[in-house]
Short mmCIF file of C-alpha atoms in Angstrom, two decimals:
data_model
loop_
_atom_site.label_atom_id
_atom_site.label_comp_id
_atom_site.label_asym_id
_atom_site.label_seq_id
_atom_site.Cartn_x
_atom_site.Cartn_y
_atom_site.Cartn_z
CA UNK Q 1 0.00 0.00 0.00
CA UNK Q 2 1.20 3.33 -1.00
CA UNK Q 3 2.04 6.12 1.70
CA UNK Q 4 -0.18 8.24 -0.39
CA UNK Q 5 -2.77 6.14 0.31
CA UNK Q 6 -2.33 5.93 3.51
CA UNK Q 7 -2.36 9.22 4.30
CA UNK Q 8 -5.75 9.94 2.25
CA UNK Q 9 -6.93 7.63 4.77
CA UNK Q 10 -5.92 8.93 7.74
CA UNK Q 11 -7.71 12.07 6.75
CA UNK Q 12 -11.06 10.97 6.20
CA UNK Q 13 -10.69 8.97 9.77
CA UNK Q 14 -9.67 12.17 11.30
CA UNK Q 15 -12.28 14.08 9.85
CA UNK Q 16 -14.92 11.23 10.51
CA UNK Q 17 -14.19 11.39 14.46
CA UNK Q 18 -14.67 15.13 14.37
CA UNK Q 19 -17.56 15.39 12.69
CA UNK Q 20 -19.07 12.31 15.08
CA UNK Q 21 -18.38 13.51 18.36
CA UNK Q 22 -17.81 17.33 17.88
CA UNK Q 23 -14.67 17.46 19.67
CA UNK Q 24 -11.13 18.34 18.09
CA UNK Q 25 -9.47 14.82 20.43
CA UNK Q 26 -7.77 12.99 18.07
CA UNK Q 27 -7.09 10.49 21.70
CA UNK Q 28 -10.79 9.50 21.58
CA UNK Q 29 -10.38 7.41 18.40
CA UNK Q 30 -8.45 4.21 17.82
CA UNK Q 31 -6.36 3.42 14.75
CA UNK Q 32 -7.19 0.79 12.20
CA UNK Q 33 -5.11 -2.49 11.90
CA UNK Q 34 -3.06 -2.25 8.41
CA UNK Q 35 -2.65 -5.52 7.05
CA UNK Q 36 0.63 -6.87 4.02
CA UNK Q 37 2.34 -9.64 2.87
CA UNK Q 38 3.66 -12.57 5.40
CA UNK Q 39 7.19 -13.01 6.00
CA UNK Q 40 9.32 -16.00 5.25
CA UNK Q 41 12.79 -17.31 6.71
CA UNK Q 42 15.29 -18.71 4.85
CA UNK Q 43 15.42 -22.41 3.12
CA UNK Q 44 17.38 -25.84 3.72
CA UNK Q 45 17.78 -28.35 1.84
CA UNK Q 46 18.59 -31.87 3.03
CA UNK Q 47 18.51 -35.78 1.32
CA UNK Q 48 19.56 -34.89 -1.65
CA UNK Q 49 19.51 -37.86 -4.64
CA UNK Q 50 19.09 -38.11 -8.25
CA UNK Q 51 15.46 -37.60 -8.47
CA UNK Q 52 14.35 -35.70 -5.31
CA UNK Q 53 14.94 -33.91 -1.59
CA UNK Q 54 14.13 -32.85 1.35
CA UNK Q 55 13.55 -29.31 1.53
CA UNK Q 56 12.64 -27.61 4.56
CA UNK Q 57 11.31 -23.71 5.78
CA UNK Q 58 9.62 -21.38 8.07
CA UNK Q 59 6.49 -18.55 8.02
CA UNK Q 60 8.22 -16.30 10.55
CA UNK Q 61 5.20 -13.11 10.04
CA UNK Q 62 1.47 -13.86 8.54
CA UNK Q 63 0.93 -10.32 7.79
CA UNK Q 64 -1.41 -9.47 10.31
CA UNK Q 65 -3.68 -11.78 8.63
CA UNK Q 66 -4.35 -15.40 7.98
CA UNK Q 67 -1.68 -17.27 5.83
CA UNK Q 68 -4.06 -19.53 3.54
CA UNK Q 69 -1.21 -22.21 2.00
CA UNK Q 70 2.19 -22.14 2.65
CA UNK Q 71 4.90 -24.53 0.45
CA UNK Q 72 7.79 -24.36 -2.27
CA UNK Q 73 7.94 -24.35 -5.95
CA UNK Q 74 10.85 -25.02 -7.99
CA UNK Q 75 12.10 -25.46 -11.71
CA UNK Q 76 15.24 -25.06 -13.09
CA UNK Q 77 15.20 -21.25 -14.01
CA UNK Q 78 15.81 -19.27 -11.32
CA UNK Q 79 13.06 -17.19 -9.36
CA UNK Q 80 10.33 -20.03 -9.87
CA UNK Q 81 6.83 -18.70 -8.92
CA UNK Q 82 3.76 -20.08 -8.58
CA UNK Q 83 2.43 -19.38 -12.07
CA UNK Q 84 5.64 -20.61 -13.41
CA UNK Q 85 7.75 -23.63 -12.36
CA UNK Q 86 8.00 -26.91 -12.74
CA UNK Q 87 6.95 -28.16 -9.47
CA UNK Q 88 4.88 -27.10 -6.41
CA UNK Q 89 3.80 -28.32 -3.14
CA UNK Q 90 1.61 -27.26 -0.83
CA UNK Q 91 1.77 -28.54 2.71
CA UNK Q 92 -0.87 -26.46 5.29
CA UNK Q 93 -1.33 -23.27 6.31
CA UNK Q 94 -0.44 -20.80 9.11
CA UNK Q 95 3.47 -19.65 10.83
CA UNK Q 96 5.84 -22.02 11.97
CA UNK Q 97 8.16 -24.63 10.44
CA UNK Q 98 7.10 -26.98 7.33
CA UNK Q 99 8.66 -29.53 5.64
CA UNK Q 100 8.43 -30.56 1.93
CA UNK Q 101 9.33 -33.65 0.08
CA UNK Q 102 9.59 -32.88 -3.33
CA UNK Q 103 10.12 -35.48 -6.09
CA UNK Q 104 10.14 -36.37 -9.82
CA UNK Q 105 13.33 -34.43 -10.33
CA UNK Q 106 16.05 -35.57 -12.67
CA UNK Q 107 19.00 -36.69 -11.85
CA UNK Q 108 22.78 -34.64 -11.86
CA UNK Q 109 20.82 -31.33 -12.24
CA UNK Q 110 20.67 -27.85 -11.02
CA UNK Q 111 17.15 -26.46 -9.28
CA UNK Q 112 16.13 -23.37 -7.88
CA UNK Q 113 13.54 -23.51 -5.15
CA UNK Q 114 11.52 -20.49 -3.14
CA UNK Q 115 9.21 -21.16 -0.23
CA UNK Q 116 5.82 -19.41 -0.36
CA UNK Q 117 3.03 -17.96 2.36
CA UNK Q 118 -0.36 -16.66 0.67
CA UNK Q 119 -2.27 -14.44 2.59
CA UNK Q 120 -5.43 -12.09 1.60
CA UNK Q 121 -2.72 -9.71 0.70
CA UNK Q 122 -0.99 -11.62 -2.10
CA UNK Q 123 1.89 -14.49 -2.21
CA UNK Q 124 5.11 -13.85 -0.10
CA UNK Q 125 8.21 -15.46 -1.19
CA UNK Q 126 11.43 -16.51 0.19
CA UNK Q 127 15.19 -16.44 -0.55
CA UNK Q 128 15.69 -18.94 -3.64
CA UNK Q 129 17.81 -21.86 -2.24
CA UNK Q 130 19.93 -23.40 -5.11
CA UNK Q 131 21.20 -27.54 -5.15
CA UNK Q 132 22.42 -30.07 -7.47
CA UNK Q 133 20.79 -32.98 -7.82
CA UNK Q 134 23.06 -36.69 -7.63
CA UNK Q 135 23.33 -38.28 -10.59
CA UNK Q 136 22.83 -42.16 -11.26
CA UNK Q 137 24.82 -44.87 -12.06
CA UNK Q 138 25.78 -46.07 -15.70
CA UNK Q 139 23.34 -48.18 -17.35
CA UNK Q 140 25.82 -51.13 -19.37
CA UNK Q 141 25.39 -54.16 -21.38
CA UNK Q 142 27.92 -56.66 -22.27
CA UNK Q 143 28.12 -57.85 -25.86
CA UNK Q 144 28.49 -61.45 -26.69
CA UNK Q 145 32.03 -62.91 -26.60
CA UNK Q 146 33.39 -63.86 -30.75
CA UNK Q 147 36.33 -64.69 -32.68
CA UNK Q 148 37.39 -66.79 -29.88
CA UNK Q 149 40.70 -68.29 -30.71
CA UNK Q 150 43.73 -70.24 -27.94
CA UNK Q 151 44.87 -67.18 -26.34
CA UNK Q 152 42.47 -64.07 -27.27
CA UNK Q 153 38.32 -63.64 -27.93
CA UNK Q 154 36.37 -60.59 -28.81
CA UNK Q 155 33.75 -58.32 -26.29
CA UNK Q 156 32.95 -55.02 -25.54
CA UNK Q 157 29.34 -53.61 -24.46
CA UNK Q 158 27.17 -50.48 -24.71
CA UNK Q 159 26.39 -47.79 -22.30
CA UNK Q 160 22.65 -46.86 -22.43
CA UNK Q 161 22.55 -44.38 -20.16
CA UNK Q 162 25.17 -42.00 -18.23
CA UNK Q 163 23.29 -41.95 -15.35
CA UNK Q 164 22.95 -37.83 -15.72
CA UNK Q 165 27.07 -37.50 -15.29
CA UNK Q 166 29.72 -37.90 -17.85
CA UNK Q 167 31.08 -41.57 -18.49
CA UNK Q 168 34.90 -41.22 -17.71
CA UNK Q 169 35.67 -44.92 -18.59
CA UNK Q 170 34.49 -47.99 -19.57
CA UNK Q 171 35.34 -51.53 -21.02
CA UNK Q 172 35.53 -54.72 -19.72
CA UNK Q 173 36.85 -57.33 -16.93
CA UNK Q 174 37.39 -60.71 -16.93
CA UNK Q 175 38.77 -63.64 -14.88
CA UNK Q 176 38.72 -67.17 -14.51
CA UNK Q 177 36.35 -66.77 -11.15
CA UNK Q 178 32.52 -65.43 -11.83
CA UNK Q 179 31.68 -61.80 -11.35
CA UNK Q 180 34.98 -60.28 -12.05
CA UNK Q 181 35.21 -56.34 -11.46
CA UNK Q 182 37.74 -53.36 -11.41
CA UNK Q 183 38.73 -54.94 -8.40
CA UNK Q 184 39.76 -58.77 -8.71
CA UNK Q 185 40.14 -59.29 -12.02
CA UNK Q 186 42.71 -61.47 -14.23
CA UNK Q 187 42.54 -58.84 -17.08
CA UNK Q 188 40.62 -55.44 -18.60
CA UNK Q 189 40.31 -52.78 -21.40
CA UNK Q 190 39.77 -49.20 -20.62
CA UNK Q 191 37.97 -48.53 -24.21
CA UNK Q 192 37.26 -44.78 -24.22
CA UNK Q 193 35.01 -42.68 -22.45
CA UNK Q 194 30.74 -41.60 -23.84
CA UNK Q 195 28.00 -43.70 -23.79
CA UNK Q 196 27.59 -45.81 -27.10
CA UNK Q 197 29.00 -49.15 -28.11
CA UNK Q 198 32.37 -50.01 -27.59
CA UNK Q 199 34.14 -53.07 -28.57
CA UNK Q 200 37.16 -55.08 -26.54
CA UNK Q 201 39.89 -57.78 -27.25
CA UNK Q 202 40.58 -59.98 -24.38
CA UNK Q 203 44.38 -61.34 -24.89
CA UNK Q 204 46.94 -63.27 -23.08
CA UNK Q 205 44.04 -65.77 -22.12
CA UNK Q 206 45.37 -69.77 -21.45
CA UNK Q 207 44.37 -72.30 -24.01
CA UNK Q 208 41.83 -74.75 -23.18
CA UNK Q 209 40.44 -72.24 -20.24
CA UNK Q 210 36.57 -70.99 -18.96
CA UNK Q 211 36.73 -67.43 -18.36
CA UNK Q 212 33.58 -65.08 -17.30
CA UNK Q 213 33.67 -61.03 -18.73
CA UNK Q 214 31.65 -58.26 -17.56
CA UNK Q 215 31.00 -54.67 -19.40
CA UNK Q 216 32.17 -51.75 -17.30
CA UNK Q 217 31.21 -48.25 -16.94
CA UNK Q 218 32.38 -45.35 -14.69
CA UNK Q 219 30.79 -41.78 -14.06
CA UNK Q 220 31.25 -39.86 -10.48
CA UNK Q 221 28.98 -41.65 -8.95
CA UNK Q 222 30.03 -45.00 -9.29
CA UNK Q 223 31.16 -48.05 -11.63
CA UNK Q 224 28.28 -50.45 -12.94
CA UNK Q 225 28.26 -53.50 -14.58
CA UNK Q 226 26.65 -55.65 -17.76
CA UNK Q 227 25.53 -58.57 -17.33
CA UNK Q 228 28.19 -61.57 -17.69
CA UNK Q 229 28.99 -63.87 -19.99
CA UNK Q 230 31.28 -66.60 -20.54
CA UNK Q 231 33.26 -68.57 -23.04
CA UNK Q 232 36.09 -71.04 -23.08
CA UNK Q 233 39.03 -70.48 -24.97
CA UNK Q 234 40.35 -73.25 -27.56
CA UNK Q 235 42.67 -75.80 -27.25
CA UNK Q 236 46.50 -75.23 -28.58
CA UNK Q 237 46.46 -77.71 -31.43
CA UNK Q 238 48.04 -81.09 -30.40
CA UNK Q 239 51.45 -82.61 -31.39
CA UNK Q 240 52.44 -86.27 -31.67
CA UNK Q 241 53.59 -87.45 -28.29
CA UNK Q 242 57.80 -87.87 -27.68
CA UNK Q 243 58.26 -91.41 -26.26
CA UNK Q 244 61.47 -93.03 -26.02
CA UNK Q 245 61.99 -96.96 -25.66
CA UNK Q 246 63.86 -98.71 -22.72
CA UNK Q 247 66.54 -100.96 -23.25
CA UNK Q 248 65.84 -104.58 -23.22
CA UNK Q 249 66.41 -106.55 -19.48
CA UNK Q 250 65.96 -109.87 -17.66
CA UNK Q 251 66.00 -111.92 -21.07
CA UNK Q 252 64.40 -115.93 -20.92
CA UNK Q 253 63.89 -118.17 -22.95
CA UNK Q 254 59.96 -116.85 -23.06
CA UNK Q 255 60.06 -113.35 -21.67
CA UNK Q 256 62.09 -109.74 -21.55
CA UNK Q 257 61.37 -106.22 -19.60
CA UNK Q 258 61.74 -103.13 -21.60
CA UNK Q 259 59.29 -100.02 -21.12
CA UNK Q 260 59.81 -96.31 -22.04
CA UNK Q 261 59.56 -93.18 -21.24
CA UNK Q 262 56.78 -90.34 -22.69
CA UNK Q 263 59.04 -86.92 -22.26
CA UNK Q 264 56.58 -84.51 -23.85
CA UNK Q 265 52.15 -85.50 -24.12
CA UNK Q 266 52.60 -83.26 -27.35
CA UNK Q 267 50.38 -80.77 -25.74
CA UNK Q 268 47.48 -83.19 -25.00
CA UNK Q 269 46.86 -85.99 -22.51
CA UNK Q 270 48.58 -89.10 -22.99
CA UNK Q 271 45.75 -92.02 -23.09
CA UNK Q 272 47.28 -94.90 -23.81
CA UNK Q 273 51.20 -95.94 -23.32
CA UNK Q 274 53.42 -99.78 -23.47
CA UNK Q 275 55.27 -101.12 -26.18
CA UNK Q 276 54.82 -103.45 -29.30
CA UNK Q 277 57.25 -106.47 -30.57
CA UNK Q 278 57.93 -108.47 -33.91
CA UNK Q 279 60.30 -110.65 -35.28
CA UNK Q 280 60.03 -108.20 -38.17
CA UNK Q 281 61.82 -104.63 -38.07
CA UNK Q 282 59.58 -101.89 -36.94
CA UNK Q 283 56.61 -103.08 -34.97
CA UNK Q 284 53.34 -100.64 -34.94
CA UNK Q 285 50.09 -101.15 -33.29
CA UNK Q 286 48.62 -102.63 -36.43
CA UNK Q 287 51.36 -104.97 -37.35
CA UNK Q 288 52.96 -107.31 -34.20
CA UNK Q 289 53.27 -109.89 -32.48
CA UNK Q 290 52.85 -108.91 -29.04
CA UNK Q 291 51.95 -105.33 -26.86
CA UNK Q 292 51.29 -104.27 -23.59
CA UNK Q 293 48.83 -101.29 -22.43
CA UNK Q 294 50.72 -99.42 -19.35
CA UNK Q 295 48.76 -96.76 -18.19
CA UNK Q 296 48.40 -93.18 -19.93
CA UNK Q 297 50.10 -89.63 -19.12
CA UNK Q 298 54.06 -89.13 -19.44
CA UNK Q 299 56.89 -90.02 -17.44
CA UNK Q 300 58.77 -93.72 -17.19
CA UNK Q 301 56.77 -96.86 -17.65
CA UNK Q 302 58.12 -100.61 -17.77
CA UNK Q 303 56.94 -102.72 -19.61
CA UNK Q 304 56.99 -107.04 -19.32
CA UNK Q 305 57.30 -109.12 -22.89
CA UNK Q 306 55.89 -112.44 -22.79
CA UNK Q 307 54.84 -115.44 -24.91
CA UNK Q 308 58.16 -115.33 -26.76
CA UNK Q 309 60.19 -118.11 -28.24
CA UNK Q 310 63.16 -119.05 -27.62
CA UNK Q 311 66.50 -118.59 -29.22
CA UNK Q 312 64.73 -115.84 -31.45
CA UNK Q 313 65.39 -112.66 -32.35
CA UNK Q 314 62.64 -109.61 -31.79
CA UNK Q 315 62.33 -106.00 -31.98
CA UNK Q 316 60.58 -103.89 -30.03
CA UNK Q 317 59.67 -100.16 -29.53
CA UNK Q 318 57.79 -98.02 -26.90
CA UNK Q 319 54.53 -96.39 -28.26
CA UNK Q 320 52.53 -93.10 -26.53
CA UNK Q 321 49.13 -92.12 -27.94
CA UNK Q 322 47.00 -88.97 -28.01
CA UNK Q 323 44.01 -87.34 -29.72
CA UNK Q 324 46.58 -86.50 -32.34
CA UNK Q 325 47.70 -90.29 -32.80
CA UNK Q 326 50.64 -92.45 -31.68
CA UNK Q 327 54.37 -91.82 -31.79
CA UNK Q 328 57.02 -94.70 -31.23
CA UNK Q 329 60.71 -94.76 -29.60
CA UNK Q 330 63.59 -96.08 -31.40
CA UNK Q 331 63.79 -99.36 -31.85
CA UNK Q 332 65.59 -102.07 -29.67
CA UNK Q 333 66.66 -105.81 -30.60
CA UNK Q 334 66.71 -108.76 -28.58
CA UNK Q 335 67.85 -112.46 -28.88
CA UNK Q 336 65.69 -114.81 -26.15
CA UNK Q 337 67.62 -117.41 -24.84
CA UNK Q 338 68.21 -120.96 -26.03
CA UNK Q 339 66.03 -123.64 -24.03
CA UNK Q 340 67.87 -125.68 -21.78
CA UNK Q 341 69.02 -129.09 -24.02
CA UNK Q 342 69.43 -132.23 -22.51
CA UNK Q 343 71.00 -135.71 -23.86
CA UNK Q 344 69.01 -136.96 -26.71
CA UNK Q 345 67.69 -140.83 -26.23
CA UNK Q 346 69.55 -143.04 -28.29
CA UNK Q 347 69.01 -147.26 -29.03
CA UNK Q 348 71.89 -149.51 -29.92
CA UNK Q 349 70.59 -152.07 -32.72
CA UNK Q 350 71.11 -155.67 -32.71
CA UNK Q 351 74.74 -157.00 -33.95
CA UNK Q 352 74.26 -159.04 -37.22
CA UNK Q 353 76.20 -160.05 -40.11
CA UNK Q 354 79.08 -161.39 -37.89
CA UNK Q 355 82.09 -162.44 -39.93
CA UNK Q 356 86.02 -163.05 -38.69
CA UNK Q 357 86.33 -159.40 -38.81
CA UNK Q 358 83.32 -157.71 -39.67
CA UNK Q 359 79.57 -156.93 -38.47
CA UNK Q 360 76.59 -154.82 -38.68
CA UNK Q 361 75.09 -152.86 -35.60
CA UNK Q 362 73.54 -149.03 -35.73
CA UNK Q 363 70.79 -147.50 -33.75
CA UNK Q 364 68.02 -145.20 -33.17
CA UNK Q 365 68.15 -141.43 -32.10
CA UNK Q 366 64.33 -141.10 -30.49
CA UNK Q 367 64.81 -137.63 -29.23
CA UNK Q 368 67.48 -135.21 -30.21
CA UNK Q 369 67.06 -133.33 -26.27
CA UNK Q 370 66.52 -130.29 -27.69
CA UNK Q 371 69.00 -129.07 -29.84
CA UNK Q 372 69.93 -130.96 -33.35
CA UNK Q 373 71.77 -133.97 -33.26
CA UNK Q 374 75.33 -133.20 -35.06
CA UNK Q 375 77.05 -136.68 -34.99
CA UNK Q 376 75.71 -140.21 -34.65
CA UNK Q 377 77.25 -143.67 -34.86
CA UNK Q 378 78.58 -146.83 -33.04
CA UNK Q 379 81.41 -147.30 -30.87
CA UNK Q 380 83.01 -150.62 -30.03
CA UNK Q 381 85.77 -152.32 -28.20
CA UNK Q 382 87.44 -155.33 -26.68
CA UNK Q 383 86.68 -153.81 -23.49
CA UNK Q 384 83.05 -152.86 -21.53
CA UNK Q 385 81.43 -149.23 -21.52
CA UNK Q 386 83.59 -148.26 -25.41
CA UNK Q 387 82.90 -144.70 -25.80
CA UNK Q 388 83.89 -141.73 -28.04
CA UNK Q 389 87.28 -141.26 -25.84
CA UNK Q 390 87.75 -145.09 -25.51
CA UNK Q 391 87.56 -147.29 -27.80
CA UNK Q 392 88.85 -150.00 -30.62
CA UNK Q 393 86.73 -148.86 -33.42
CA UNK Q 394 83.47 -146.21 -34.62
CA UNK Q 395 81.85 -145.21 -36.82
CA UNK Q 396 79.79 -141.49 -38.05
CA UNK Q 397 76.17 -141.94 -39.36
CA UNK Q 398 75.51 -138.83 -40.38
CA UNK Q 399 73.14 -136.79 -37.99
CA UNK Q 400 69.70 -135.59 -36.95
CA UNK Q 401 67.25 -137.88 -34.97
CA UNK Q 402 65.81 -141.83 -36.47
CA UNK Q 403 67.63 -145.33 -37.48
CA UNK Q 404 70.89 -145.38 -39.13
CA UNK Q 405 73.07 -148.61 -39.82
CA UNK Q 406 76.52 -149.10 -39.12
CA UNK Q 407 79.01 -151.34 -40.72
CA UNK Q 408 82.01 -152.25 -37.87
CA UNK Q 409 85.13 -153.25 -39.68
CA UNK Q 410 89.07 -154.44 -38.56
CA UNK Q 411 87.70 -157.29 -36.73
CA UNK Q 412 89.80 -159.67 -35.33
CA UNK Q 413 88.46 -163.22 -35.35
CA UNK Q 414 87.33 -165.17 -32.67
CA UNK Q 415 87.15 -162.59 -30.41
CA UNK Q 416 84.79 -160.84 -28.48
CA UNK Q 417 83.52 -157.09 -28.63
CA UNK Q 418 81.72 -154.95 -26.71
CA UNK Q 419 79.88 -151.98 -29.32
CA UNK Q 420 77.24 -149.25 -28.37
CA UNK Q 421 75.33 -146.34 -29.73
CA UNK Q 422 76.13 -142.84 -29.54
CA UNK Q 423 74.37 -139.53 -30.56
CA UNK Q 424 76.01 -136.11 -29.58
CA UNK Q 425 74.32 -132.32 -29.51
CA UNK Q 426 75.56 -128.85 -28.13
CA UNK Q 427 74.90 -130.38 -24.34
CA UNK Q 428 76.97 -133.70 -24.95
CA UNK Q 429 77.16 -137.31 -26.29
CA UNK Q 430 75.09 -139.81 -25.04
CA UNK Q 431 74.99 -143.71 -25.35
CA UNK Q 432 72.31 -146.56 -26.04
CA UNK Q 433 72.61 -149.72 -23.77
CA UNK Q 434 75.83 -151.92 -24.48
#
């Protein structure tokens, strides 16, 4: 209200209470109650998050007449009133303290907010109070892993949304554990900054290996992650396993101990190992005469040879398999002993034919004891037991086992002799019955 105004008024009341009573006392009237705009107090603000707060105020001074609605309006322009803004809230009426919660703001952004009293003489506002609201976190996916290969694979992601705050950095984590972040990890990217797609190549990954991989993204308020994924890297490709053969031990007649050793799997697991034997040069798996199965993975096996025959030469080599196929050691040679011999069985034959200084005797060589038969024949003398290193007379029938004849000559008549068998192999001579 003007002063002007005022004063106009205060005239006509002075005048009025003359005029009414007839006496000049301006004491004998009483003055009329002027009332104006209420008074606010300063705002707080308190709770402050990306999308609303706590703001809080106080009607110190109504006026002198009834405050109506007291509350706040706000907006991002300064000086927000309540026929322009872009929010209000009303919360009572009256002095005192008040309290507002307002909400739907948008995150990592600037507002301006007044407190208001209405009264019958207009709408009283108070100091503008400005605050930041806090911005969100990043809103990532993770692409799908590709091009997968023994050591490296292919991922990145896309940040959707910055939250309200400027993306500082983003990429991805990964490790052979789930849920890997910026802060146990076995490796990462740092692939630029924005929202957008990004793409990122995983290296120095292990062959053969599960690993899980996460988008990142970073603003002020935080690091977020994409959902995970996983994929296992591929095996190195496989070499032909490095085996090497023992040397041959503990030779029989029937049996031998070799074995080997597999120094390298070729880069994948050794499942089957032993060694193969011939009496032809180079045994394999599909062409032998004998092989043993012992056990898979590297290192020293042994290895036992059996069902052999004697007196024969073999050759044998060590063998390792894997997916890739099977790799053999040098080979090794062997002879297997001789079986023991013993004395072969030998007959003397009846004497016939008797002259005055000849006759005919022989024999039969049943069983040659093992070993071939290499002389056969008839010994014969004047005296008992004649034999190879004592005797009068003998003779050689060839050799080998069966009946042979022998002719006895240089007789002397009328006289008496004493003849027997004989057979001899690599263990001896032996003698059929006098």
């Amino acid at each position: 209200m003007s002063m002007k105004l005022k004063m106009r008024r205060f005239f006509f009341f002075l005048l009025s209470c003359v005029v009414t009573m007839g006496l000049f006392f301006i004491s004998g009237c009483e003055d009329e109650e002027i009332a104006e705009l209420a008074l606010l107090g300063t705002l707080s603000v308190a709770e402050i998050n990306s999308t609303s707060a706590m703001v809080g105020g106080n009607v110190h001074y109504d006026g002198g007449v009834p405050v109506e609605s007291k509350g706040v309006v706000w907006g991002t322009s300064g000086d927000p009133t309540l026929d322009e803004n872009e929010g209000e809230k009303t919360v009572g009426d009256g002095i005192g303290q008040f309290v507002v919660s307002i909400t739907g703001l948008s995150p990592a952004t600037t507002y301006y907010v007044r407190g208001f009293a209405k009264n019958s003489e207009g709408i009283a506002y108070s100091p503008q109070l400005e605050f930041n609201t806090r911005g969100e976190l990043v809103t990532v996916s993770t692409a799908d892993v590709s091009d997968i290969t023994v050591d490296s694979a292919v991922s990145g992601g896309n940040v959707e949304d910055d939250g309200g705050l400027e993306v500082v950095a983003r990429g991805v984590v990964w490790s052979t554990e789930e849920s890997p972040d910026l802060d146990d990890h076995e490796g990462m990217t740092e692939d630029g900054d924005g929202t957008g797609e990004f793409e990122s190549e995983l290296t120095g990954l292990s062959p053969s290996t599960t690993y899980y991989v996460r988008a990142y993204a970073t603003n002020e308020e935080g690091t977020s992650y994409g959902e995970q994924e996983s994929f296992t890297t591929e095996s190195e490709p496989a070499d032909l396993p490095v085996v090497v053969t023992a040397s041959v031990s503990d030779i029989t007649v029937d049996s031998a101990i070799s074995g080997g050793s597999v120094e390298d799997d070729g880069g994948a697991g050794v499942t089957v190992r032993g060694v193969v034997w011939s009496t032809e040069e180079s045994p394999g798996l599909d062409d032998h005469e004998g092989m043993t199965e012992d056990g898979d993975g590297t290192g020293e096996f042994e290895s036992e040879l059996t069902g052999l025959s004697p007196s024969t030469t073999y050759y044998v080599r060590a063998y390792a398999q894997n997916e890739e196929g099977t790799s053999y050691g040098e080979q090794e040679s062997f002879t297997t002993e001789s079986e023991p011999v013993e004395l072969r069985v030998v007959i003397t034959a009846s004497v016939s034919d008797i002259t005055v200084d000849s006759a005919i005797s022989g024999g039969n060589v049943e069983d040659d004891g093992g070993a071939d038969v290499t002389a056969r024949g008839v010994v014969w003398s004047t005296e008992e037991s004649p034999g190879l290193d004592d005797h009068e007379g003998m003779t050689e029938d060839d050799d080998g086992t069966g009946e042979f004849e022998s002719e006895l000559t240089g007789l002397s008549p009328a006289t008496t002799y004493y003849v027997r068998a004989y057979a001899t192999n690599e263990e001896g001579t032996s003698y059929g019955e006098q």
